[in-house]
Amino acid sequence: MAPAVLHSISAPACFSPKQFVTARSSCARSCRVTCIAEPPTVKASTPTRSVEECEAAVVAGNAPSAPPPPPKPRAPQGTPTVSTLHLPSRPRRNRKSLALRNAFQETVLTPANFILPLFVHEGETNSPIRAMPGCDRLGWRHGLLEEVSKARDVGVNSVVLFPKVPDALKSATADECYNENGLVHRSIRLLKDKFPDLVIYTDVALDPYNSDGHDGICREDGVIMNDETVHQLCKQAVSQARAGADVVSPSDMMDGRIGAIRAALDAEGFTDVSIMAYTAKYASAFYGPFRDALDSNPRFGDKRTYQMNPGNYREALIETRTDEREGADILMVKPALPYLDVIRLLRDSSPLPISAYQVSGEYSMIKAASAAGMLDEKKAILESLLCIKRAGADVILTYFALQAARYLAGEA
Ligand code: PBG
């Protein structure tokens, strides 16, 4: 299945230029407005008159007939009679048909824009995540491969991995995070063996491995220790690169971690491994379902001494400057939909690619409202993703990646 392009949230995805030829028949079925000009089916008859003869007939005033213009559609009875407004501009003209709307659409969505976050666990089978209907903790050996294979079938070739680590392997210093035979490391090696061209992003942070549930090492008074945490993050990132990760993504929000990780990767010869920095990551209530999925809720306190204050906008520029200076390849804003202004800010302030994370809570809101019959699920998903891209995101981490890509391909 060729990846499709979303031209309009209300248009079937079959209007992708790439799919133009193959999609014609399904278009004709599903479009209310006929927008692809099929040549009229004219019986091939042998011409009887030459061009000169036809022209002479027209010149002599005997023009052949063609259909009259359609009759003017009637307005409902009771419509007021008014004089025409003399408007220099009528923006609705450019929206009057599907073909025109498609032609003038500024933002288009493709499956190549999506990164699919996947939860893995040690189990043999998948287990559903209560707070994220439709998402499972995937068995790393089977379920993971099946999910990735399905995603690739619809053009989604980038994934980011999150492990559900057994409690017995968690510790206050989270050393399991750089175990070369840990769950993430094994999963990367298996995926690379099966799908060598898959782009694998990893999460760099201590929380899935930390008995305290925080992204950094906690001192006994609850303070998150910055520089000591960065030391562990460097070991984690290098171990992930060694397993075959393409892009490491520090989501921990410690100061100085991008530069330290860049230096650690380079020192080990991983100059080709990229860093996607969680640049503007806010202390958000919308991470709730994710923490449920990984059983990684902080044991005490919250993450407000390292994640950003949702009330702050300009502060994102400080994080942008430091991450750029320290060598980030991609800058991320997280969450996405409540922070579109911040996405636009980073877009306009940095020449680096911008990513946005449509987080677990954003996913679960749409799922729950749709299941309750309050939203049209397909339209809500595609509109939310389109708007995140319009705000300035090049790529979007979204649990809807597979579902949205299938919609774009005209399935479902
Ligand atoms: C942890 C991490 C979190 C998410 C991604 N990495 C949770 C947190 O910061 O508490 C959240 C993703 C989501 O909610 O979908 N470093």
PDB file of N, CA and C in Angstrom, residues 98-170:
ATOM      1  N   LEU A  98     -14.511  20.755  -3.740  1.00  0.00           N
ATOM      2  CA  LEU A  98     -13.473  19.902  -3.159  1.00  0.00           C
ATOM      3  C   LEU A  98     -12.163  20.053  -3.935  1.00  0.00           C
ATOM      4  N   ALA A  99     -12.274  20.148  -5.251  1.00  0.00           N
ATOM      5  CA  ALA A  99     -11.055  20.261  -6.063  1.00  0.00           C
ATOM      6  C   ALA A  99     -10.299  21.538  -5.731  1.00  0.00           C
ATOM      7  N   LEU A 100     -11.037  22.650  -5.573  1.00  0.00           N
ATOM      8  CA  LEU A 100     -10.373  23.915  -5.226  1.00  0.00           C
ATOM      9  C   LEU A 100      -9.814  23.853  -3.815  1.00  0.00           C
ATOM     10  N   ARG A 101     -10.586  23.284  -2.898  1.00  0.00           N
ATOM     11  CA  ARG A 101     -10.084  23.187  -1.515  1.00  0.00           C
ATOM     12  C   ARG A 101      -8.804  22.354  -1.472  1.00  0.00           C
ATOM     13  N   ASN A 102      -8.813  21.251  -2.180  1.00  0.00           N
ATOM     14  CA  ASN A 102      -7.603  20.421  -2.214  1.00  0.00           C
ATOM     15  C   ASN A 102      -6.433  21.176  -2.828  1.00  0.00           C
ATOM     16  N   ALA A 103      -6.718  21.930  -3.885  1.00  0.00           N
ATOM     17  CA  ALA A 103      -5.644  22.645  -4.584  1.00  0.00           C
ATOM     18  C   ALA A 103      -4.973  23.674  -3.679  1.00  0.00           C
ATOM     19  N   PHE A 104      -5.740  24.288  -2.800  1.00  0.00           N
ATOM     20  CA  PHE A 104      -5.209  25.401  -2.006  1.00  0.00           C
ATOM     21  C   PHE A 104      -4.852  25.002  -0.575  1.00  0.00           C
ATOM     22  N   GLN A 105      -4.929  23.694  -0.257  1.00  0.00           N
ATOM     23  CA  GLN A 105      -4.614  23.279   1.119  1.00  0.00           C
ATOM     24  C   GLN A 105      -3.132  23.484   1.414  1.00  0.00           C
ATOM     25  N   GLU A 106      -2.841  24.184   2.511  1.00  0.00           N
ATOM     26  CA  GLU A 106      -1.457  24.557   2.839  1.00  0.00           C
ATOM     27  C   GLU A 106      -0.695  23.437   3.534  1.00  0.00           C
ATOM     28  N   THR A 107      -1.389  22.669   4.351  1.00  0.00           N
ATOM     29  CA  THR A 107      -0.716  21.636   5.147  1.00  0.00           C
ATOM     30  C   THR A 107      -1.248  20.272   4.752  1.00  0.00           C
ATOM     31  N   VAL A 108      -0.351  19.357   4.473  1.00  0.00           N
ATOM     32  CA  VAL A 108      -0.791  17.985   4.198  1.00  0.00           C
ATOM     33  C   VAL A 108      -0.059  17.026   5.127  1.00  0.00           C
ATOM     34  N   LEU A 109      -0.764  15.981   5.456  1.00  0.00           N
ATOM     35  CA  LEU A 109      -0.261  15.004   6.407  1.00  0.00           C
ATOM     36  C   LEU A 109       0.111  13.744   5.638  1.00  0.00           C
ATOM     37  N   THR A 110       1.258  13.158   5.950  1.00  0.00           N
ATOM     38  CA  THR A 110       1.584  11.860   5.345  1.00  0.00           C
ATOM     39  C   THR A 110       2.084  10.922   6.449  1.00  0.00           C
ATOM     40  N   PRO A 111       1.992   9.619   6.217  1.00  0.00           N
ATOM     41  CA  PRO A 111       2.474   8.662   7.235  1.00  0.00           C
ATOM     42  C   PRO A 111       3.953   8.843   7.543  1.00  0.00           C
ATOM     43  N   ALA A 112       4.703   9.425   6.618  1.00  0.00           N
ATOM     44  CA  ALA A 112       6.130   9.664   6.873  1.00  0.00           C
ATOM     45  C   ALA A 112       6.336  10.678   7.995  1.00  0.00           C
ATOM     46  N   ASN A 113       5.290  11.443   8.329  1.00  0.00           N
ATOM     47  CA  ASN A 113       5.379  12.417   9.428  1.00  0.00           C
ATOM     48  C   ASN A 113       5.197  11.776  10.800  1.00  0.00           C
ATOM     49  N   PHE A 114       4.803  10.504  10.832  1.00  0.00           N
ATOM     50  CA  PHE A 114       4.429   9.903  12.119  1.00  0.00           C
ATOM     51  C   PHE A 114       5.548   9.064  12.729  1.00  0.00           C
ATOM     52  N   ILE A 115       5.649   9.164  14.055  1.00  0.00           N
ATOM     53  CA  ILE A 115       6.492   8.247  14.831  1.00  0.00           C
ATOM     54  C   ILE A 115       5.548   7.524  15.785  1.00  0.00           C
ATOM     55  N   LEU A 116       5.569   6.210  15.743  1.00  0.00           N
ATOM     56  CA  LEU A 116       4.646   5.422  16.550  1.00  0.00           C
ATOM     57  C   LEU A 116       5.301   5.009  17.869  1.00  0.00           C
ATOM     58  N   PRO A 117       4.781   5.497  19.009  1.00  0.00           N
ATOM     59  CA  PRO A 117       5.322   5.042  20.303  1.00  0.00           C
ATOM     60  C   PRO A 117       4.780   3.642  20.615  1.00  0.00           C
ATOM     61  N   LEU A 118       5.653   2.763  21.064  1.00  0.00           N
ATOM     62  CA  LEU A 118       5.236   1.390  21.373  1.00  0.00           C
ATOM     63  C   LEU A 118       5.689   1.013  22.776  1.00  0.00           C
ATOM     64  N   PHE A 119       4.783   0.377  23.511  1.00  0.00           N
ATOM     65  CA  PHE A 119       5.102  -0.123  24.848  1.00  0.00           C
ATOM     66  C   PHE A 119       5.483  -1.594  24.730  1.00  0.00           C
ATOM     67  N   VAL A 120       6.600  -1.974  25.343  1.00  0.00           N
ATOM     68  CA  VAL A 120       6.985  -3.388  25.327  1.00  0.00           C
ATOM     69  C   VAL A 120       7.079  -3.918  26.751  1.00  0.00           C
ATOM     70  N   HIS A 121       6.777  -5.212  26.870  1.00  0.00           N
ATOM     71  CA  HIS A 121       6.987  -5.860  28.172  1.00  0.00           C
ATOM     72  C   HIS A 121       7.584  -7.249  27.955  1.00  0.00           C
ATOM     73  N   GLU A 122       7.884  -7.897  29.077  1.00  0.00           N
ATOM     74  CA  GLU A 122       8.562  -9.193  28.990  1.00  0.00           C
ATOM     75  C   GLU A 122       7.605 -10.324  28.655  1.00  0.00           C
ATOM     76  N   GLY A 123       6.296 -10.060  28.711  1.00  0.00           N
ATOM     77  CA  GLY A 123       5.308 -11.125  28.499  1.00  0.00           C
ATOM     78  C   GLY A 123       5.397 -11.746  27.109  1.00  0.00           C
ATOM     79  N   GLU A 124       4.816 -12.957  27.015  1.00  0.00           N
ATOM     80  CA  GLU A 124       4.789 -13.657  25.724  1.00  0.00           C
ATOM     81  C   GLU A 124       3.675 -13.093  24.841  1.00  0.00           C
ATOM     82  N   THR A 125       2.627 -12.590  25.497  1.00  0.00           N
ATOM     83  CA  THR A 125       1.486 -12.078  24.739  1.00  0.00           C
ATOM     84  C   THR A 125       1.294 -10.597  25.039  1.00  0.00           C
ATOM     85  N   ASN A 126       0.412  -9.946  24.283  1.00  0.00           N
ATOM     86  CA  ASN A 126       0.141  -8.525  24.509  1.00  0.00           C
ATOM     87  C   ASN A 126      -0.847  -8.370  25.661  1.00  0.00           C
ATOM     88  N   SER A 127      -0.715  -7.273  26.415  1.00  0.00           N
ATOM     89  CA  SER A 127      -1.740  -7.031  27.430  1.00  0.00           C
ATOM     90  C   SER A 127      -2.266  -5.613  27.279  1.00  0.00           C
ATOM     91  N   PRO A 128      -3.615  -5.490  27.266  1.00  0.00           N
ATOM     92  CA  PRO A 128      -4.225  -4.184  27.008  1.00  0.00           C
ATOM     93  C   PRO A 128      -3.900  -3.173  28.105  1.00  0.00           C
ATOM     94  N   ILE A 129      -3.819  -1.907  27.716  1.00  0.00           N
ATOM     95  CA  ILE A 129      -3.553  -0.834  28.678  1.00  0.00           C
ATOM     96  C   ILE A 129      -4.896  -0.190  29.019  1.00  0.00           C
ATOM     97  N   ARG A 130      -5.277  -0.304  30.289  1.00  0.00           N
ATOM     98  CA  ARG A 130      -6.614   0.135  30.720  1.00  0.00           C
ATOM     99  C   ARG A 130      -6.923   1.576  30.304  1.00  0.00           C
ATOM    100  N   ALA A 131      -5.964   2.466  30.524  1.00  0.00           N
ATOM    101  CA  ALA A 131      -6.236   3.888  30.315  1.00  0.00           C
ATOM    102  C   ALA A 131      -6.018   4.338  28.866  1.00  0.00           C
ATOM    103  N   MET A 132      -5.613   3.391  28.003  1.00  0.00           N
ATOM    104  CA  MET A 132      -5.377   3.743  26.599  1.00  0.00           C
ATOM    105  C   MET A 132      -6.039   2.700  25.694  1.00  0.00           C
ATOM    106  N   PRO A 133      -7.377   2.795  25.558  1.00  0.00           N
ATOM    107  CA  PRO A 133      -8.087   1.775  24.778  1.00  0.00           C
ATOM    108  C   PRO A 133      -7.491   1.664  23.372  1.00  0.00           C
ATOM    109  N   GLY A 134      -7.208   0.444  22.961  1.00  0.00           N
ATOM    110  CA  GLY A 134      -6.620   0.244  21.634  1.00  0.00           C
ATOM    111  C   GLY A 134      -5.108   0.116  21.669  1.00  0.00           C
ATOM    112  N   CYS A 135      -4.480   0.410  22.808  1.00  0.00           N
ATOM    113  CA  CYS A 135      -3.026   0.245  22.925  1.00  0.00           C
ATOM    114  C   CYS A 135      -2.722  -0.904  23.872  1.00  0.00           C
ATOM    115  N   ASP A 136      -1.699  -1.655  23.522  1.00  0.00           N
ATOM    116  CA  ASP A 136      -1.271  -2.791  24.341  1.00  0.00           C
ATOM    117  C   ASP A 136       0.172  -2.629  24.783  1.00  0.00           C
ATOM    118  N   ARG A 137       0.493  -3.292  25.898  1.00  0.00           N
ATOM    119  CA  ARG A 137       1.905  -3.575  26.160  1.00  0.00           C
ATOM    120  C   ARG A 137       2.215  -4.778  25.294  1.00  0.00           C
ATOM    121  N   LEU A 138       3.172  -4.615  24.386  1.00  0.00           N
ATOM    122  CA  LEU A 138       3.428  -5.662  23.398  1.00  0.00           C
ATOM    123  C   LEU A 138       4.496  -6.618  23.906  1.00  0.00           C
ATOM    124  N   GLY A 139       4.255  -7.894  23.683  1.00  0.00           N
ATOM    125  CA  GLY A 139       5.311  -8.866  23.958  1.00  0.00           C
ATOM    126  C   GLY A 139       6.467  -8.558  23.012  1.00  0.00           C
ATOM    127  N   TRP A 140       7.660  -8.383  23.557  1.00  0.00           N
ATOM    128  CA  TRP A 140       8.754  -7.870  22.732  1.00  0.00           C
ATOM    129  C   TRP A 140       9.130  -8.830  21.618  1.00  0.00           C
ATOM    130  N   ARG A 141       8.869 -10.141  21.843  1.00  0.00           N
ATOM    131  CA  ARG A 141       9.350 -11.112  20.869  1.00  0.00           C
ATOM    132  C   ARG A 141       8.395 -11.285  19.681  1.00  0.00           C
ATOM    133  N   HIS A 142       7.072 -11.171  19.955  1.00  0.00           N
ATOM    134  CA  HIS A 142       6.103 -11.414  18.877  1.00  0.00           C
ATOM    135  C   HIS A 142       5.244 -10.184  18.580  1.00  0.00           C
ATOM    136  N   GLY A 143       4.513  -9.738  19.612  1.00  0.00           N
ATOM    137  CA  GLY A 143       3.564  -8.636  19.415  1.00  0.00           C
ATOM    138  C   GLY A 143       4.237  -7.402  18.832  1.00  0.00           C
ATOM    139  N   LEU A 144       5.421  -7.118  19.296  1.00  0.00           N
ATOM    140  CA  LEU A 144       6.157  -5.938  18.822  1.00  0.00           C
ATOM    141  C   LEU A 144       6.425  -6.038  17.313  1.00  0.00           C
ATOM    142  N   LEU A 145       6.903  -7.205  16.904  1.00  0.00           N
ATOM    143  CA  LEU A 145       7.223  -7.382  15.477  1.00  0.00           C
ATOM    144  C   LEU A 145       5.964  -7.257  14.619  1.00  0.00           C
ATOM    145  N   GLU A 146       4.861  -7.829  15.130  1.00  0.00           N
ATOM    146  CA  GLU A 146       3.613  -7.760  14.355  1.00  0.00           C
ATOM    147  C   GLU A 146       3.142  -6.315  14.215  1.00  0.00           C
ATOM    148  N   GLU A 147       3.229  -5.561  15.299  1.00  0.00           N
ATOM    149  CA  GLU A 147       2.761  -4.174  15.266  1.00  0.00           C
ATOM    150  C   GLU A 147       3.623  -3.336  14.307  1.00  0.00           C
ATOM    151  N   VAL A 148       4.915  -3.543  14.365  1.00  0.00           N
ATOM    152  CA  VAL A 148       5.817  -2.782  13.497  1.00  0.00           C
ATOM    153  C   VAL A 148       5.566  -3.151  12.033  1.00  0.00           C
ATOM    154  N   SER A 149       5.333  -4.413  11.805  1.00  0.00           N
ATOM    155  CA  SER A 149       5.086  -4.856  10.443  1.00  0.00           C
ATOM    156  C   SER A 149       3.797  -4.213   9.888  1.00  0.00           C
ATOM    157  N   LYS A 150       2.759  -4.150  10.734  1.00  0.00           N
ATOM    158  CA  LYS A 150       1.497  -3.508  10.316  1.00  0.00           C
ATOM    159  C   LYS A 150       1.729  -2.019  10.016  1.00  0.00           C
ATOM    160  N   ALA A 151       2.525  -1.382  10.863  1.00  0.00           N
ATOM    161  CA  ALA A 151       2.781   0.052  10.677  1.00  0.00           C
ATOM    162  C   ALA A 151       3.517   0.281   9.351  1.00  0.00           C
ATOM    163  N   ARG A 152       4.502  -0.549   9.088  1.00  0.00           N
ATOM    164  CA  ARG A 152       5.272  -0.383   7.848  1.00  0.00           C
ATOM    165  C   ARG A 152       4.393  -0.595   6.621  1.00  0.00           C
ATOM    166  N   ASP A 153       3.405  -1.483   6.748  1.00  0.00           N
ATOM    167  CA  ASP A 153       2.496  -1.734   5.619  1.00  0.00           C
ATOM    168  C   ASP A 153       1.762  -0.467   5.186  1.00  0.00           C
ATOM    169  N   VAL A 154       1.557   0.471   6.114  1.00  0.00           N
ATOM    170  CA  VAL A 154       0.851   1.705   5.751  1.00  0.00           C
ATOM    171  C   VAL A 154       1.791   2.913   5.765  1.00  0.00           C
ATOM    172  N   GLY A 155       3.091   2.668   5.669  1.00  0.00           N
ATOM    173  CA  GLY A 155       4.040   3.766   5.470  1.00  0.00           C
ATOM    174  C   GLY A 155       4.603   4.391   6.733  1.00  0.00           C
ATOM    175  N   VAL A 156       4.309   3.803   7.899  1.00  0.00           N
ATOM    176  CA  VAL A 156       4.888   4.330   9.142  1.00  0.00           C
ATOM    177  C   VAL A 156       6.144   3.512   9.452  1.00  0.00           C
ATOM    178  N   ASN A 157       7.296   4.138   9.306  1.00  0.00           N
ATOM    179  CA  ASN A 157       8.559   3.394   9.423  1.00  0.00           C
ATOM    180  C   ASN A 157       9.427   3.913  10.568  1.00  0.00           C
ATOM    181  N   SER A 158       8.805   4.637  11.497  1.00  0.00           N
ATOM    182  CA  SER A 158       9.549   5.146  12.650  1.00  0.00           C
ATOM    183  C   SER A 158       8.798   4.781  13.921  1.00  0.00           C
ATOM    184  N   VAL A 159       9.528   4.264  14.897  1.00  0.00           N
ATOM    185  CA  VAL A 159       8.908   3.902  16.173  1.00  0.00           C
ATOM    186  C   VAL A 159       9.768   4.416  17.316  1.00  0.00           C
ATOM    187  N   VAL A 160       9.139   4.604  18.472  1.00  0.00           N
ATOM    188  CA  VAL A 160       9.900   4.925  19.689  1.00  0.00           C
ATOM    189  C   VAL A 160       9.461   3.930  20.758  1.00  0.00           C
ATOM    190  N   LEU A 161      10.431   3.390  21.484  1.00  0.00           N
ATOM    191  CA  LEU A 161      10.156   2.278  22.400  1.00  0.00           C
ATOM    192  C   LEU A 161      10.120   2.716  23.860  1.00  0.00           C
ATOM    193  N   PHE A 162       9.124   2.203  24.586  1.00  0.00           N
ATOM    194  CA  PHE A 162       9.019   2.444  26.029  1.00  0.00           C
ATOM    195  C   PHE A 162       8.854   1.100  26.744  1.00  0.00           C
ATOM    196  N   PRO A 163       9.727   0.807  27.689  1.00  0.00           N
ATOM    197  CA  PRO A 163       9.669  -0.504  28.348  1.00  0.00           C
ATOM    198  C   PRO A 163       8.880  -0.495  29.656  1.00  0.00           C
ATOM    199  N   LYS A 164       8.143  -1.569  29.899  1.00  0.00           N
ATOM    200  CA  LYS A 164       7.534  -1.821  31.217  1.00  0.00           C
ATOM    201  C   LYS A 164       8.504  -2.766  31.920  1.00  0.00           C
ATOM    202  N   VAL A 165       9.220  -2.181  32.877  1.00  0.00           N
ATOM    203  CA  VAL A 165      10.315  -2.905  33.520  1.00  0.00           C
ATOM    204  C   VAL A 165       9.800  -3.598  34.790  1.00  0.00           C
ATOM    205  N   PRO A 166      10.159  -4.872  34.995  1.00  0.00           N
ATOM    206  CA  PRO A 166       9.722  -5.550  36.225  1.00  0.00           C
ATOM    207  C   PRO A 166      10.197  -4.787  37.463  1.00  0.00           C
ATOM    208  N   ASP A 167       9.320  -4.697  38.465  1.00  0.00           N
ATOM    209  CA  ASP A 167       9.660  -3.947  39.682  1.00  0.00           C
ATOM    210  C   ASP A 167      10.992  -4.400  40.287  1.00  0.00           C
ATOM    211  N   ALA A 168      11.252  -5.690  40.226  1.00  0.00           N
ATOM    212  CA  ALA A 168      12.457  -6.230  40.867  1.00  0.00           C
ATOM    213  C   ALA A 168      13.738  -5.689  40.222  1.00  0.00           C
ATOM    214  N   LEU A 169      13.621  -5.152  39.010  1.00  0.00           N
ATOM    215  CA  LEU A 169      14.819  -4.614  38.342  1.00  0.00           C
ATOM    216  C   LEU A 169      14.956  -3.109  38.536  1.00  0.00           C
ATOM    217  N   LYS A 170      13.988  -2.503  39.215  1.00  0.00           N
ATOM    218  CA  LYS A 170      14.068  -1.055  39.447  1.00  0.00           C
ATOM    219  C   LYS A 170      14.935  -0.780  40.667  1.00  0.00           C
TER     220      LYS A 170
END
